[in-house]
JSON list of C-alpha atoms in Angstrom, two decimals:
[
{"chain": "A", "resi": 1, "resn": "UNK", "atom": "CA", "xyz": [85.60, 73.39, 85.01]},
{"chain": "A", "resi": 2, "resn": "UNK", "atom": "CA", "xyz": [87.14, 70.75, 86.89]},
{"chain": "A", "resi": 3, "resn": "UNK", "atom": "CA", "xyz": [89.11, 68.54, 83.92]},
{"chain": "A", "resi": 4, "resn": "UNK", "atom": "CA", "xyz": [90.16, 72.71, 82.69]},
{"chain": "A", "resi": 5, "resn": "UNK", "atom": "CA", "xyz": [91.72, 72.81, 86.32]},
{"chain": "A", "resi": 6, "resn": "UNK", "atom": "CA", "xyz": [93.33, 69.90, 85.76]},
{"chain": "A", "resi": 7, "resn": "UNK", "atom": "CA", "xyz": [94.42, 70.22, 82.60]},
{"chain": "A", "resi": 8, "resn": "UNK", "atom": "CA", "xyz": [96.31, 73.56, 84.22]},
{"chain": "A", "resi": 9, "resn": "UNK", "atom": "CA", "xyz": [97.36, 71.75, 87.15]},
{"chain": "A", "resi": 10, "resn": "UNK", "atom": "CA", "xyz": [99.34, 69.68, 84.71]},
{"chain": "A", "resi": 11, "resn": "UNK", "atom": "CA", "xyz": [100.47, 71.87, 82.75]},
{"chain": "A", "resi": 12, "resn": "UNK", "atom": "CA", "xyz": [102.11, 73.90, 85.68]},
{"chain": "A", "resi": 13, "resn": "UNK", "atom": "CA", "xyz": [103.35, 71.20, 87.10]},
{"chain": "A", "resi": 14, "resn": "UNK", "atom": "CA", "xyz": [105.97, 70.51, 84.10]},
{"chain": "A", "resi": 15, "resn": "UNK", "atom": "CA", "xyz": [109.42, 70.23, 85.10]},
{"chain": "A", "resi": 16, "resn": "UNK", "atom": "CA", "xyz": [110.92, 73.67, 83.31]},
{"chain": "A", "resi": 17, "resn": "UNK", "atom": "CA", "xyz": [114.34, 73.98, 82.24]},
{"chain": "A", "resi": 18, "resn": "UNK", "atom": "CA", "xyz": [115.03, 77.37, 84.48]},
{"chain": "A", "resi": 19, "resn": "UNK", "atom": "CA", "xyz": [118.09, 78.84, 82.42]},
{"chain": "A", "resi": 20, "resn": "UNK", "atom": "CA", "xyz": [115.51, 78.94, 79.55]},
{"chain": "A", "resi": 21, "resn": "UNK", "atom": "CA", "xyz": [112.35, 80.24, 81.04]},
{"chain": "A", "resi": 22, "resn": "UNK", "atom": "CA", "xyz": [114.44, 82.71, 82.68]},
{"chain": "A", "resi": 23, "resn": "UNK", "atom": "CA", "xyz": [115.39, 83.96, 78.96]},
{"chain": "A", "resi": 24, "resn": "UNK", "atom": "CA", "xyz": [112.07, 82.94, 77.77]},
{"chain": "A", "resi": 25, "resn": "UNK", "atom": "CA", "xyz": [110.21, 85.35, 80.49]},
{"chain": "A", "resi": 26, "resn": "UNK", "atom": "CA", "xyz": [112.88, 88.36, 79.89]},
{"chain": "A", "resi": 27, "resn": "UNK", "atom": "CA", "xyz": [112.47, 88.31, 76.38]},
{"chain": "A", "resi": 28, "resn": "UNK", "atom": "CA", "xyz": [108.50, 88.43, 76.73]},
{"chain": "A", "resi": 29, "resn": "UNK", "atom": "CA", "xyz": [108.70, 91.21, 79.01]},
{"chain": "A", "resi": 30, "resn": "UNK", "atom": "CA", "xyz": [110.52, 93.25, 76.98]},
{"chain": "A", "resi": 31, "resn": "UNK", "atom": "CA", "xyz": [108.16, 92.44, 73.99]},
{"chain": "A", "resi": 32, "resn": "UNK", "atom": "CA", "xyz": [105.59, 93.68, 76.43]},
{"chain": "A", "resi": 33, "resn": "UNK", "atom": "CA", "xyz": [107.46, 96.42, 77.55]},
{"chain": "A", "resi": 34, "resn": "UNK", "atom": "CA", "xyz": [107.96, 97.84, 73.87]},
{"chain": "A", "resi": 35, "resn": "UNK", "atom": "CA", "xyz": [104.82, 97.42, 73.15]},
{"chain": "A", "resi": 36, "resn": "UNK", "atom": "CA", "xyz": [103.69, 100.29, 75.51]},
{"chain": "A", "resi": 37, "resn": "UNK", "atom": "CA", "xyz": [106.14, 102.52, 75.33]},
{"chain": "A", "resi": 38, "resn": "UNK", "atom": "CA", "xyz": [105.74, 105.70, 77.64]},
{"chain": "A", "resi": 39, "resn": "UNK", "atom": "CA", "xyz": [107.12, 109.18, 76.05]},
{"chain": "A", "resi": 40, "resn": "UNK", "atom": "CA", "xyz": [106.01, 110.93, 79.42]},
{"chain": "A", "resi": 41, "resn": "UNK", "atom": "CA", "xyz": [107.98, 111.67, 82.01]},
{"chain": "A", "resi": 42, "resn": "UNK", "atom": "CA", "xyz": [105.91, 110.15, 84.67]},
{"chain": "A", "resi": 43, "resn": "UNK", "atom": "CA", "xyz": [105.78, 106.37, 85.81]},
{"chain": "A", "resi": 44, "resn": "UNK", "atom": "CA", "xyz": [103.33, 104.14, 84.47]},
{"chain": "A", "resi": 45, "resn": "UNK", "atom": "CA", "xyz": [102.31, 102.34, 87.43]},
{"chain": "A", "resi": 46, "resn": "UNK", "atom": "CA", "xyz": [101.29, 99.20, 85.11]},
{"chain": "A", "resi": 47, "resn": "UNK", "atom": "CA", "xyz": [103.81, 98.47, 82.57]},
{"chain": "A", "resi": 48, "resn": "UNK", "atom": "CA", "xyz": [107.14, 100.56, 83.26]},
{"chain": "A", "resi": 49, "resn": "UNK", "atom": "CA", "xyz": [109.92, 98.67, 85.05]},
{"chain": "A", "resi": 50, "resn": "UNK", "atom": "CA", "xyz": [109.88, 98.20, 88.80]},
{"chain": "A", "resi": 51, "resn": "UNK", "atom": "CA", "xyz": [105.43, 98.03, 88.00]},
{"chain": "A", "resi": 52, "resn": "UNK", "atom": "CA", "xyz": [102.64, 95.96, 87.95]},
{"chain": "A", "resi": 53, "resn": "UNK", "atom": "CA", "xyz": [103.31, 93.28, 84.84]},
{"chain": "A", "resi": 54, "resn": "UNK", "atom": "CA", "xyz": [106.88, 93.04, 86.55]},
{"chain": "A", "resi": 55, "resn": "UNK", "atom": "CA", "xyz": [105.59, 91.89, 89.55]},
{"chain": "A", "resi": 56, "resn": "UNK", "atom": "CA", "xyz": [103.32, 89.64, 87.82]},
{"chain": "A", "resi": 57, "resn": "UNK", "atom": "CA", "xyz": [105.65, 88.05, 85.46]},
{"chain": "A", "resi": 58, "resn": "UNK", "atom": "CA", "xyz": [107.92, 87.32, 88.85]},
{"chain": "A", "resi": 59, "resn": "UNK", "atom": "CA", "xyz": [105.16, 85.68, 90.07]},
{"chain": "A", "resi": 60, "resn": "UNK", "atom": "CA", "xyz": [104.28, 83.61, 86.91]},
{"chain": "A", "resi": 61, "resn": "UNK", "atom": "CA", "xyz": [108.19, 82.63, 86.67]},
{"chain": "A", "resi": 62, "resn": "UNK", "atom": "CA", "xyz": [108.18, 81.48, 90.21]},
{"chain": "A", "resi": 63, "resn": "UNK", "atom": "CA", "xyz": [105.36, 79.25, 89.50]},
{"chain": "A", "resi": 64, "resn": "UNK", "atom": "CA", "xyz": [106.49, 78.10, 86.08]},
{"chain": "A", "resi": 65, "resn": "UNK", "atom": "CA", "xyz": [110.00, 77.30, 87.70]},
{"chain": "A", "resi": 66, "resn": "UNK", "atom": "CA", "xyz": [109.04, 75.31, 90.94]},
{"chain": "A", "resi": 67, "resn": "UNK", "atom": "CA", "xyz": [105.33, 74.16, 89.95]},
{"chain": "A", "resi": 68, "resn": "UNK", "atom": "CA", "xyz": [107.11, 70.43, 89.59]},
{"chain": "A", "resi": 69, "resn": "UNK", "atom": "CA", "xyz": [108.60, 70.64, 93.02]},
{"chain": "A", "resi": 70, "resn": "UNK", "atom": "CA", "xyz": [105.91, 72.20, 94.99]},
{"chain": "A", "resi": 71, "resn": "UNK", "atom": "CA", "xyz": [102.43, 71.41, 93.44]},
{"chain": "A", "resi": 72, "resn": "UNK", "atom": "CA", "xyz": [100.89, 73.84, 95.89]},
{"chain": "A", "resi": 73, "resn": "UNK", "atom": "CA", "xyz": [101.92, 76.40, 93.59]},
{"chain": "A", "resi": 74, "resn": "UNK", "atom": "CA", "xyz": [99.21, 75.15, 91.09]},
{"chain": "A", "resi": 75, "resn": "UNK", "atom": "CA", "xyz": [96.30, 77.73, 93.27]},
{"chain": "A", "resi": 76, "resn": "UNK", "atom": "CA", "xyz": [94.49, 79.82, 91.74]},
{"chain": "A", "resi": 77, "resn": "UNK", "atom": "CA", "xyz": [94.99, 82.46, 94.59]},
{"chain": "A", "resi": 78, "resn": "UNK", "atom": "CA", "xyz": [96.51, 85.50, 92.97]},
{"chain": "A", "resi": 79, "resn": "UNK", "atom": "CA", "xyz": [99.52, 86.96, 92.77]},
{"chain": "A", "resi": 80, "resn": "UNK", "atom": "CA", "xyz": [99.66, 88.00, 96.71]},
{"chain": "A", "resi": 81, "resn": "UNK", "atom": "CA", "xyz": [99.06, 84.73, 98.35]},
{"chain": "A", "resi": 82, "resn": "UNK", "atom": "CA", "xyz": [101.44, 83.12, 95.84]},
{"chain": "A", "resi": 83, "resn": "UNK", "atom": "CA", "xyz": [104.45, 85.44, 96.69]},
{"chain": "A", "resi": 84, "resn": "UNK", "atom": "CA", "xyz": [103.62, 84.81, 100.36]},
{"chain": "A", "resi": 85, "resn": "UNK", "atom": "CA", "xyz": [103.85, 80.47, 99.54]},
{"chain": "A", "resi": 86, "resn": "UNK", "atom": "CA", "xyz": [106.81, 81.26, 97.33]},
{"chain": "A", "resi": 87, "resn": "UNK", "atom": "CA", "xyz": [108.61, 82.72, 100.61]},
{"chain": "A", "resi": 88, "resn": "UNK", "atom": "CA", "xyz": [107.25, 80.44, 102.51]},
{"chain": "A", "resi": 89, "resn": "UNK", "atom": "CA", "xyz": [108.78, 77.42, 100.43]},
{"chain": "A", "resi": 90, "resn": "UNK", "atom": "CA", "xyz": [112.31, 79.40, 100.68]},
{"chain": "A", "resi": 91, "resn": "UNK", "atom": "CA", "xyz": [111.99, 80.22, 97.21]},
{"chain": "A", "resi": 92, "resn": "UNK", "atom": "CA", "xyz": [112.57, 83.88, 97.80]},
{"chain": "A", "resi": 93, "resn": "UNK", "atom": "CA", "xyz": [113.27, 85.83, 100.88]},
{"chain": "A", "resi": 94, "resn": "UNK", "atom": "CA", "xyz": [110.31, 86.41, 102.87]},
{"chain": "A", "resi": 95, "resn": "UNK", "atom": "CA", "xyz": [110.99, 90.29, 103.93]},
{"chain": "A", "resi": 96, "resn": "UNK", "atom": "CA", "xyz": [111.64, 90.85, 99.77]},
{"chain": "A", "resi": 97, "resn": "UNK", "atom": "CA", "xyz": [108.47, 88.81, 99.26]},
{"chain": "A", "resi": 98, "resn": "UNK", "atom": "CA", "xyz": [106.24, 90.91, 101.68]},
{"chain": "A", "resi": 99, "resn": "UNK", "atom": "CA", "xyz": [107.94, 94.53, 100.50]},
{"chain": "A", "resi": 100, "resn": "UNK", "atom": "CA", "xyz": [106.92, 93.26, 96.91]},
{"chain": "A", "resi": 101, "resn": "UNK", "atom": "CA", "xyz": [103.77, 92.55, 98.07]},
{"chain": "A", "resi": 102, "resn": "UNK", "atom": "CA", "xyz": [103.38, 95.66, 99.41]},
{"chain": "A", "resi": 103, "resn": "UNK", "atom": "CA", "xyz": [104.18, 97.32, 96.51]},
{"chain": "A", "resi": 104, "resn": "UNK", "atom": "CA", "xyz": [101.80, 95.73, 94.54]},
{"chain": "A", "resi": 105, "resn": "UNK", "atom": "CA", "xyz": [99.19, 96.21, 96.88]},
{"chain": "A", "resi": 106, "resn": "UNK", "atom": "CA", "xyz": [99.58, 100.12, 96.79]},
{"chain": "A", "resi": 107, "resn": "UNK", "atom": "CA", "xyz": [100.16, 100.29, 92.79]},
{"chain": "A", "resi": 108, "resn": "UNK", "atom": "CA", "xyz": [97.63, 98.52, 92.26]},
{"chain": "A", "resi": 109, "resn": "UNK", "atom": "CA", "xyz": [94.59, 101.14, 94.88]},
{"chain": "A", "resi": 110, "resn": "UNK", "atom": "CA", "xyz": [96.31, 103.75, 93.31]},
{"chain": "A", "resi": 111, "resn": "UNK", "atom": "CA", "xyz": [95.44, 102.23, 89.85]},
{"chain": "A", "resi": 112, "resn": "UNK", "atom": "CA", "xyz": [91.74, 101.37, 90.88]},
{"chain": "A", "resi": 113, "resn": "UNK", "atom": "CA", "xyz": [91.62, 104.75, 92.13]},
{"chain": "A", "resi": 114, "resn": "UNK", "atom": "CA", "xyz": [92.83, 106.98, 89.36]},
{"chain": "A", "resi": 115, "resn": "UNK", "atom": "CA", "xyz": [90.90, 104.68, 86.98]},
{"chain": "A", "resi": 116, "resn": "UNK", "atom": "CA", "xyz": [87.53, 105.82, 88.98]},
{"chain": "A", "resi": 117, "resn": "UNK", "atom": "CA", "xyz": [88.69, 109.47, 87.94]},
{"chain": "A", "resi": 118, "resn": "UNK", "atom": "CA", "xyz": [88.39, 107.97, 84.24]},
{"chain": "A", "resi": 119, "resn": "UNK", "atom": "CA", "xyz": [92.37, 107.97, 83.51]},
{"chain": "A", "resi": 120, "resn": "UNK", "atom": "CA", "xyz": [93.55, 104.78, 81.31]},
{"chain": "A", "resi": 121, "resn": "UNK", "atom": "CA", "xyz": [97.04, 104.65, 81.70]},
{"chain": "A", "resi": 122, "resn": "UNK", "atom": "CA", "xyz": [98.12, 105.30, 85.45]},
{"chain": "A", "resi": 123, "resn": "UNK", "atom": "CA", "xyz": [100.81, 107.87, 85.38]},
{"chain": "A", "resi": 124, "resn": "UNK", "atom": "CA", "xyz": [102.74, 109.26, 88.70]},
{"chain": "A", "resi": 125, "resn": "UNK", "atom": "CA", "xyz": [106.12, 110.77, 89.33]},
{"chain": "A", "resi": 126, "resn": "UNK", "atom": "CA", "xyz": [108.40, 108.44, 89.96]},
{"chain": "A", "resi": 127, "resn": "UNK", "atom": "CA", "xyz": [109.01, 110.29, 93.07]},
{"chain": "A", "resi": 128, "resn": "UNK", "atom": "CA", "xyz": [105.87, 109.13, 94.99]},
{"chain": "A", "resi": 129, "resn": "UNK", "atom": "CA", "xyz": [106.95, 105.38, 93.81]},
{"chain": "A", "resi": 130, "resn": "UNK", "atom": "CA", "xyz": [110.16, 105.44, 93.63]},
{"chain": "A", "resi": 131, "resn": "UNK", "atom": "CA", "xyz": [111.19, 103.04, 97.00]},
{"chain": "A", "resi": 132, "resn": "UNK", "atom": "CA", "xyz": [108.31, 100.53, 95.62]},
{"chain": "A", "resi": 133, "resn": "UNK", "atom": "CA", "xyz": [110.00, 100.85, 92.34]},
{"chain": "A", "resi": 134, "resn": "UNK", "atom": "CA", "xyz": [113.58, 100.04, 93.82]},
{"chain": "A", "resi": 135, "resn": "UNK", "atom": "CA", "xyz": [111.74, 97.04, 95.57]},
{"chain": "A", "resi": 136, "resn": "UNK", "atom": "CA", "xyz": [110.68, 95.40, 92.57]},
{"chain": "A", "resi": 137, "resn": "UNK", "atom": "CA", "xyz": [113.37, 95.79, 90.67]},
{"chain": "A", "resi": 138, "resn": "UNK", "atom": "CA", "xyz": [115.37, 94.39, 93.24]},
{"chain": "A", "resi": 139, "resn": "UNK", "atom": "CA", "xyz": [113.71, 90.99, 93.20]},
{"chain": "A", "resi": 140, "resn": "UNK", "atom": "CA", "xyz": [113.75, 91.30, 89.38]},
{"chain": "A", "resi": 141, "resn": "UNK", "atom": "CA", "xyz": [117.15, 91.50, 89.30]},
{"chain": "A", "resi": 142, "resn": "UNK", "atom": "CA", "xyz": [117.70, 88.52, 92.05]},
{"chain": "A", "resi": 143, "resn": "UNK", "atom": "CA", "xyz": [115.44, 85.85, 90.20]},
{"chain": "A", "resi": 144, "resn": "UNK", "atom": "CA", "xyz": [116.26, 87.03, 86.39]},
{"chain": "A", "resi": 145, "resn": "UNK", "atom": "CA", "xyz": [120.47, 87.89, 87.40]},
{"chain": "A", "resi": 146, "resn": "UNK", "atom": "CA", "xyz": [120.18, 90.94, 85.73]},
{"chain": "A", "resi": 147, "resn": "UNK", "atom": "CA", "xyz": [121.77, 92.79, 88.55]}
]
């Protein structure tokens, strides 16, 4: 266990070109994003845009991009604590980091929940999401420039 959490520590820690791994992460989240395509006219808490994976692929880009610079990014804390160190570095703005984190939070007891009713893919209007949505998709669009 410990040399595999070094070995990942290392790995992290590799200085990233970020024009690329911006590109790089885009392209896998669309991949990911056609590969569960939803006909429905509902949002799907987990994989449509302004969800879950985006959230989690922010996180994962903020770590691949600034590992090198700030090894504390290297924790294996989850996705909440490292938004909160990624604000707290300056990396991203820490009201956009705590309203993401929010979000997440509340997609992600709705998913448990609806799950425990025995649903597999988490569907709700976009209506009851929609400013959580907006919120994600905001810091999307800051740390990818796609706004």
């Amino acid at each position: 266990g410990n040399a595999f959490e070094q070995i990942r520590r290392e790995v992290l820690r590799q200085p990233r070109d970020a024009v690329k791994l911006r590109a790089e992460v885009i392209a896998m989240r669309q991949r990911m994003h056609d590969g569960h395509p939803n006909g429905s006219q509902l949002f799907d808490l987990k994989h449509d845009s302004g969800g879950i994976v985006d959230v989690e692929f922010m996180v994962q880009y903020l770590v691949l991009a600034n590992a090198a610079k700030h090894a504390k990014l290297t924790a294996n804390v989850g996705n909440l604590a490292l938004l909160g160190m990624a604000a707290s570095l300056g990396l991203i703005d820490s009201q956009k980091a705590n309203a993401v984190a929010e979000a997440y939070r509340d997609y992600r007891r709705l998913q448990h929940a609806r799950r425990l009713q025995g649903e597999s893919a988490v569907r709700v209007p976009l209506s009851e999401v929609q400013a959580k949505v907006d919120t994600v998709r905001d810091l999307w669009g800051i740390l990818f420039k796609t706004r």
